[in-house]
Coordinates of C-alpha atoms in Angstrom, one line a residue:
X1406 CA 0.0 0.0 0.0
X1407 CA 1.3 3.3 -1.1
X1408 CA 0.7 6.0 1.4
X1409 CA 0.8 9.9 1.2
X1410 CA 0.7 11.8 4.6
X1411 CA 0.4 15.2 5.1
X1412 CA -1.0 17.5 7.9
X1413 CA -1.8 21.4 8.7
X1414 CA 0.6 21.2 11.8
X1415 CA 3.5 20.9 10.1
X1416 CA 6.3 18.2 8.8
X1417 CA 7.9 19.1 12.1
X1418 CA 4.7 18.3 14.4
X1419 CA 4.5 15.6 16.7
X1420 CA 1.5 14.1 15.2
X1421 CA 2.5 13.4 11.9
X1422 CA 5.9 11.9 13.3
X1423 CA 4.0 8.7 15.4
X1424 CA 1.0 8.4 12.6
X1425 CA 4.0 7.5 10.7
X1426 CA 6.3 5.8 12.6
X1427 CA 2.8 3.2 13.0
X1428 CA 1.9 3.7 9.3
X1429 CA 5.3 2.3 8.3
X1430 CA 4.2 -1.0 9.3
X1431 CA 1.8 -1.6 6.7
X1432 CA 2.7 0.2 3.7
X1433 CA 5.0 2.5 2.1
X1434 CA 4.7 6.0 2.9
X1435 CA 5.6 9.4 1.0
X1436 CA 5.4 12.8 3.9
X1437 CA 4.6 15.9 1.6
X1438 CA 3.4 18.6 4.4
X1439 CA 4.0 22.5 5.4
X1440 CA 6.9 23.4 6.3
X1441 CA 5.3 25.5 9.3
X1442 CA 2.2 25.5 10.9
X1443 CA -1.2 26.2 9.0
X1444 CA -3.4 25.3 11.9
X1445 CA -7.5 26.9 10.4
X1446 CA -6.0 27.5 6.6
X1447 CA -8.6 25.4 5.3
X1448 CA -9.1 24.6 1.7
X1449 CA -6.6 27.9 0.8
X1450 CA -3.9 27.1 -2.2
X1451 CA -1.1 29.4 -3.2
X1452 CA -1.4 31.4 -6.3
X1453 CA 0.2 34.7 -5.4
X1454 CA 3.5 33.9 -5.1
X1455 CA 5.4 30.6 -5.9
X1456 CA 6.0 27.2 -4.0
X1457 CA 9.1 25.8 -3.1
X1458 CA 9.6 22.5 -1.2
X1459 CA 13.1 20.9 0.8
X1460 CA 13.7 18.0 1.9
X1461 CA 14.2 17.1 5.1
X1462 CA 15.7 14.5 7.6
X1463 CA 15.1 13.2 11.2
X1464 CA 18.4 11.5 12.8
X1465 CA 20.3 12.1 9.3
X1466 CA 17.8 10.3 7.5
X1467 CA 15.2 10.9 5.0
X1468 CA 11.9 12.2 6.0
X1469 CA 9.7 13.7 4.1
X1470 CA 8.9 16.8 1.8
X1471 CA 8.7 20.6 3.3
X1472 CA 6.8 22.4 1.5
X1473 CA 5.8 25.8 1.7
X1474 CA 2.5 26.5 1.4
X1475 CA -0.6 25.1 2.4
X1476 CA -2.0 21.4 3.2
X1477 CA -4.1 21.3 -0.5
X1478 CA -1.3 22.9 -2.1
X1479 CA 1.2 19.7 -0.3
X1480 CA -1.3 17.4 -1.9
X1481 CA -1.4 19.0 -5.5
X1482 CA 2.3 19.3 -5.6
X1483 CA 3.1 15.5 -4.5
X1484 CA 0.3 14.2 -6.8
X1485 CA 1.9 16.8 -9.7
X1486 CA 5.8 16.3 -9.2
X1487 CA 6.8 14.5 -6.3
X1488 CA 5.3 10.9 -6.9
X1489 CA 5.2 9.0 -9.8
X1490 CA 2.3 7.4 -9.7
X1491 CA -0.9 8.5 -7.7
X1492 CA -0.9 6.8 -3.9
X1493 CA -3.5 4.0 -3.0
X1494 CA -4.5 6.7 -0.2
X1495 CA -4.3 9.9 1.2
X1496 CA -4.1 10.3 5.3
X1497 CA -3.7 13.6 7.0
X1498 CA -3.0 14.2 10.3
X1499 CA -2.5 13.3 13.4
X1500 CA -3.7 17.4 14.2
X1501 CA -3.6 18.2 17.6
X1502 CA -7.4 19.4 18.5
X1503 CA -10.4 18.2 17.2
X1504 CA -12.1 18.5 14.1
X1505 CA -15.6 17.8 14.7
X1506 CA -18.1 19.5 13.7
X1507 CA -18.1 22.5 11.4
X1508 CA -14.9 22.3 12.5
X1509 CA -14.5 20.5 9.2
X1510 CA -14.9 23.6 7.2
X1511 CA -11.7 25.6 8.6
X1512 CA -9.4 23.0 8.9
X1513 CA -6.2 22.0 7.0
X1514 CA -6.2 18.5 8.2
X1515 CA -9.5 18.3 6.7
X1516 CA -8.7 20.0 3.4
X1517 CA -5.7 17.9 2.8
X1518 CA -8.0 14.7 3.0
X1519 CA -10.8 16.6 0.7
X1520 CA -8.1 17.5 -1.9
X1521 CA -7.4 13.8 -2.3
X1522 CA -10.8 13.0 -2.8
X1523 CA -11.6 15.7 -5.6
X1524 CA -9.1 13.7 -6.9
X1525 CA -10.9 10.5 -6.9
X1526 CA -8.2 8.9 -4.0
X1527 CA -9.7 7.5 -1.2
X1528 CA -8.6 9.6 2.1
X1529 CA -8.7 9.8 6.1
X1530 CA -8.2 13.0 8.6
X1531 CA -7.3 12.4 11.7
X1532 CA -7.3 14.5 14.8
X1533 CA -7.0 14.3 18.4
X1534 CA -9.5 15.9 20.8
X1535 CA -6.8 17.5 23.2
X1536 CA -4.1 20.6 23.2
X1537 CA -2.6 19.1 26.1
X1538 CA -0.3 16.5 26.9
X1539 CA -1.5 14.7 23.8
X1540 CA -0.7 11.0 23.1
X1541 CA -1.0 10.1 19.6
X1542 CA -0.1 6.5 19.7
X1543 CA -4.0 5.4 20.1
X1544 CA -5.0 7.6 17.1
X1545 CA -2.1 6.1 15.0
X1546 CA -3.0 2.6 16.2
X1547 CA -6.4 3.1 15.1
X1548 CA -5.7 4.8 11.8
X1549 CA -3.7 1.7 10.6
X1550 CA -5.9 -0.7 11.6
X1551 CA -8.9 1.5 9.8
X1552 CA -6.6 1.2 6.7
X1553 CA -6.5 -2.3 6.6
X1554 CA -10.2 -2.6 7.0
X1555 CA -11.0 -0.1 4.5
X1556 CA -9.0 -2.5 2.1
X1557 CA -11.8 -4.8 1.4
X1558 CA -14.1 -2.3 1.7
X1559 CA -14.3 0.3 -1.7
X1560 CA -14.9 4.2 -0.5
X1561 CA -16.6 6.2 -3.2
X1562 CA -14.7 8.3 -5.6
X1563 CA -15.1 11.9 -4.1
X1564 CA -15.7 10.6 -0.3
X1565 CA -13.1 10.6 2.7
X1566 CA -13.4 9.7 6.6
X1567 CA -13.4 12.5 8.7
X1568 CA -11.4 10.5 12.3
X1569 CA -11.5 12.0 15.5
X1570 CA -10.0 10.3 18.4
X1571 CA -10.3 11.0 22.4
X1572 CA -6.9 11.9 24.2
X1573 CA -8.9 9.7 27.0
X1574 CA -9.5 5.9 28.0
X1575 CA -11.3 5.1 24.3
X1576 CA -15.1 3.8 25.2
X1577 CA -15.4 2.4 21.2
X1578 CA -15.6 3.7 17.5
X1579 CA -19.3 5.5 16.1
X1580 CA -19.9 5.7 12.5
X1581 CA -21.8 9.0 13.0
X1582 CA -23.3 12.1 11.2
X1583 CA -21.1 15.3 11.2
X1584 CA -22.8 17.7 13.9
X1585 CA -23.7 21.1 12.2
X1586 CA -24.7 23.5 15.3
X1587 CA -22.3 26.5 13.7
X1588 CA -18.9 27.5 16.0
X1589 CA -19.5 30.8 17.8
X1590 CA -16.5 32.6 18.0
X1591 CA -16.2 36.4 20.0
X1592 CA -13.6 38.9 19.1
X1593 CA -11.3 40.3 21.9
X1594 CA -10.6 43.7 21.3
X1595 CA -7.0 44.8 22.1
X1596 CA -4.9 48.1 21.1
X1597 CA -1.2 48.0 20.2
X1598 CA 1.5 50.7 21.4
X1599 CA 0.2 53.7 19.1
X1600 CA -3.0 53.1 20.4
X1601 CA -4.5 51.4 17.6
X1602 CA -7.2 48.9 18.0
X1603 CA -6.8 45.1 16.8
X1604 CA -8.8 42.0 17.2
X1605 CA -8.3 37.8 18.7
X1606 CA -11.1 35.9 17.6
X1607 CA -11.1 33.3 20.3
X1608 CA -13.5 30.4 19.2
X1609 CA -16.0 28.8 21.7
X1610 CA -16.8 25.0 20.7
X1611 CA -21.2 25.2 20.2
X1612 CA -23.8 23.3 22.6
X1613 CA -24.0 19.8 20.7
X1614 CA -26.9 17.4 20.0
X1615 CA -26.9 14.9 23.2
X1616 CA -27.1 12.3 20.3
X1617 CA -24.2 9.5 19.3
X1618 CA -25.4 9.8 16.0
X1619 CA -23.4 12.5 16.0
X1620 CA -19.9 13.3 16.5
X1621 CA -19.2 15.9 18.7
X1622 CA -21.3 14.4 21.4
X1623 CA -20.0 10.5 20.4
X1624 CA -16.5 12.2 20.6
X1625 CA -17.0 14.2 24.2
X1626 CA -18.5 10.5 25.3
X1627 CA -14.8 9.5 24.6
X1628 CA -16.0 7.4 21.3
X1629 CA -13.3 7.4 18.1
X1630 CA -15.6 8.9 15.2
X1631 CA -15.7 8.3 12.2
X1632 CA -17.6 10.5 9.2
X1633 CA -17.9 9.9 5.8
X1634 CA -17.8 13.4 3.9
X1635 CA -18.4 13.8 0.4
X1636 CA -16.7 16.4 -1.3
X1637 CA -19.7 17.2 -4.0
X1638 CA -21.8 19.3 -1.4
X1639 CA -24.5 20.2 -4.3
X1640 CA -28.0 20.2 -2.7
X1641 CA -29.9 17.6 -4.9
X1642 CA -33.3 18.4 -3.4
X1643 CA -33.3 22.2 -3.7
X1644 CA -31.4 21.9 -7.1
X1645 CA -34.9 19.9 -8.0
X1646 CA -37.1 22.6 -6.7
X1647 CA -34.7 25.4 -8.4
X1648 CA -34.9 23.5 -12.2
X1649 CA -38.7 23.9 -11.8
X1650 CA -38.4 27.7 -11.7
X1651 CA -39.2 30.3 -14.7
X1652 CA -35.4 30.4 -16.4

C-alpha cells in the first residue's frame, strides 16, 4: 500500500511523526506537508506567489517533503511532481485538536483529506480531541488498523473519513453524522503601542446534539468517530425545486 501523509501542523509536528512511525508498518509512505504550521487555513492554495519544497531529515535520514505553502497545495504538488504514480490513499494528520463538527470547514487536516478526494483517492483525517499532553499513539493505532479494514471495503470516488480520536481511555468507535450546530467565535478587542485597536477571535466550541449519531457528542463520550464526507456538497433536493423555476 502506497501512502501519502500530510498534515496542517507541520512536517515538524509531533502528530505526523507517530502516525507515521505506525503507518510504516503496513505500507510505504511518502510525507509531503507545510513546512510551518497552517493550523485553520482550510481549503486555501497558493497562487500569489510561488511554492518551493526541501527536503528534510530526522536522525540524518530521509523524511519527508517541506513544502511551503498550504496542506491542499502539499497534496497537488506530491500528486503533480513528487510521486510518480498517484498513492492507493491519502491520510492527513494526526492534528492536535479536534475536528468535529463544522470544525471541518476551517481545517487544514480536513482539506488535505478533501483534496485527495476531488481527486478520486480515497482519504482519512485524523485529529486528536486535546491541546494538552497529547498522546498520539492510540489515534495512529487506530488509523492503521482503519486502513486495513477499509481494504476490502471500496470508498466512493469523491468521499473521505473524517477520524477524531479522544486523548482519554477510548469507550469504542461510532460511525456517526457530522454535527452542524455553527462554532460561535467572539472577538477580543486589544490596542497595540500607538493606540491602535486590533482584534483575537477566540473560538468557543457550540452546545452539541446529546445524540451519538453524531460526532461531537460521540467524541466528548470518549467514542473514536468516524464521518464519511463527500466532497460534492451540491444540494440535490433544492437543485430539484430550483430547475422547476421560470429560467
Amino acid at each position: 500500500m502506497n501512502i501519502l501523509i500530510t498534515n496542517d501542523d507541520g512536517i515538524h509536528a509531533e502528530g505526523i511523526h507517530v502516525l507515521c512511525k505506525e503507518l510504516s508498518k503496513i505500507g510505504q509512505l511518502t510525507v509531503v506537508a507545510p513546512d510551518s504550521e497552517k493550523s485553520s487555513i482550510s481549503h486555501a492554495i497558493t497562487l500569489s506567489h510561488p511554492i518551493y519544497y526541501k527536503k528534510i531529515y530526522r536522525n540524518k535520514d530521509f523524511f519527508g517533503y517541506g513544502v511551503y505553502g498550504t496542506p491542499a497545495d502539499c497534496v497537488k504538488l506530491a500528486f503533480d511532481v513528487l510521486l510518480q504514480e498517484k498513492p492507493d490513499v491519502v491520510v492527513s494528520g494526526i492534528n492536535l485538536g479536534c475536528n468535529d463538527g463544522c470544525s471541518v470547514f476551517y481545517s487544514g487536516t480536513v482539506a488535505g483529506a478533501r483534496e485527495a478526494a476531488l481527486m478520486g483517492i480515497p482519504a482519512i483525517a485524523v485529529s486528536l480531541n486535546t491541546f494538552q499532553d497529547p498522546v498520539f499513539e492510540p489515534a495512529a493505532k487506530y488509523t492503521a488498523n482503519l486502513l486495513k479494514q477499509l481494504t476490502d471495503l471500496k470508498m466512493p470516488k469523491g468521499t473521505f473519513l473524517n477520524v477524531n480520536v479522544p486523548n482519554t481511555k477510548i469507550k469504542g468507535v461510532k460511525f456517526v453524522r457530522q454535527c452542524t450546530i455553527p462554532i460561535h467565535g467572539t472577538f477580543k478587542k486589544t490596542y497595540n503601542p500607538t493606540g491602535k485597536a486590533y482584534y483575537w477571535l477566540t473560538g468557543k466550541k457550540p452546545k452539541h446534539r446529546k445524540n451519538n449519531e453524531f460526532d461531537t457528542y460521540a467524541l466528548n463520550n470518549d467514542y473514536v468517530t468516524v464521518v464519511p464526507i463527500k466532497s460534492d456538497v451540491t444540494d440535490d433536493t433544492f437543485l430539484e425545486q430550483l430547475q422547476n423555476l421560470d429560467s
